[in-house]
Coordinates of C-alpha atoms in Angstrom, one line a residue:
X3 CA 0.0 0.0 0.0
X4 CA 1.0 3.4 -1.4
X5 CA 1.3 6.5 0.7
X6 CA 3.0 9.6 -0.6
X7 CA 6.5 10.8 0.3
X8 CA 6.6 12.7 3.5
X9 CA 7.9 16.2 3.5
X10 CA 11.5 17.0 4.4
X11 CA 14.8 15.4 3.4
X12 CA 16.4 12.1 4.4
X13 CA 15.6 10.2 1.3
X14 CA 12.3 9.0 2.7
X15 CA 13.8 8.2 6.1
X16 CA 12.4 9.7 9.3
X17 CA 14.0 10.0 12.6
X18 CA 13.0 7.3 15.1
X19 CA 10.4 8.5 17.5
X20 CA 11.8 9.3 20.9
X21 CA 15.4 9.7 19.6
X22 CA 16.8 12.9 20.8
X23 CA 20.6 12.4 20.8
X24 CA 22.7 15.3 19.8
X25 CA 23.3 15.2 16.0
X26 CA 23.6 17.4 13.0
X27 CA 20.2 16.5 11.5
X28 CA 20.8 18.4 8.3
X29 CA 24.0 16.5 7.7
X30 CA 22.3 13.2 8.4
X31 CA 19.4 13.9 6.0
X32 CA 21.8 15.0 3.3
X33 CA 23.8 11.8 3.6
X34 CA 20.6 9.7 3.7
X35 CA 19.2 11.2 0.5
X36 CA 22.6 10.7 -1.1
X37 CA 22.6 7.1 0.0
X38 CA 19.1 6.7 -1.4
X39 CA 20.2 8.0 -4.8
X40 CA 23.1 5.6 -4.7
X41 CA 20.8 2.7 -4.0
X42 CA 18.4 3.8 -6.8
X43 CA 21.4 3.8 -9.1
X44 CA 22.4 0.4 -7.8
X45 CA 25.7 1.8 -6.6
X46 CA 25.8 -0.3 -3.5
X47 CA 29.5 0.3 -2.7
X48 CA 28.7 4.0 -2.5
X49 CA 25.6 3.3 -0.4
X50 CA 27.7 1.2 2.0
X51 CA 30.4 3.9 2.4
X52 CA 27.7 6.5 3.1
X53 CA 26.2 4.2 5.8
X54 CA 29.7 4.0 7.3
X55 CA 30.0 7.7 7.3
X56 CA 26.6 7.9 9.1
X57 CA 27.8 5.3 11.6
X58 CA 30.9 7.4 12.3
X59 CA 28.5 10.3 13.2
X60 CA 26.9 8.0 15.7
X61 CA 23.8 7.4 13.5
X62 CA 22.2 4.0 12.9
X63 CA 20.1 3.4 9.8
X64 CA 17.1 1.1 10.2
X65 CA 16.4 0.2 6.6
X66 CA 13.3 -2.0 7.4
X67 CA 11.6 0.7 9.3
X68 CA 12.9 3.5 7.0
X69 CA 14.1 5.3 10.1
X70 CA 17.4 6.5 11.6
X71 CA 18.4 7.2 15.1
X72 CA 21.4 8.2 17.1
X73 CA 23.0 5.1 18.6
X74 CA 23.7 5.1 22.3
X75 CA 24.0 8.8 23.1
X76 CA 27.1 8.5 25.3
X77 CA 29.4 5.6 25.9
X78 CA 28.8 2.0 26.9
X79 CA 28.6 -1.0 24.6
X80 CA 25.1 -1.7 23.2
X81 CA 24.0 -5.3 23.1
X82 CA 24.4 -7.3 19.9
X83 CA 21.9 -6.6 17.2

């Protein structure tokens, strides 16, 4: 089932509800829409390297949910995914 594209950037990704870690949202959304373009072009190497860049900003991309969130928000190992 359909549903139009939501407003805003992020290549169709929205921030996970309840996530309020400190992050440069504009930068994250810019990278996400770049990654989306790369995937559309079937340039998966580029998409992966963009995902790594996001991870280095402390951002986790949830492809299934089409969401992103800041991981952790201050130290401490998270459990295995």
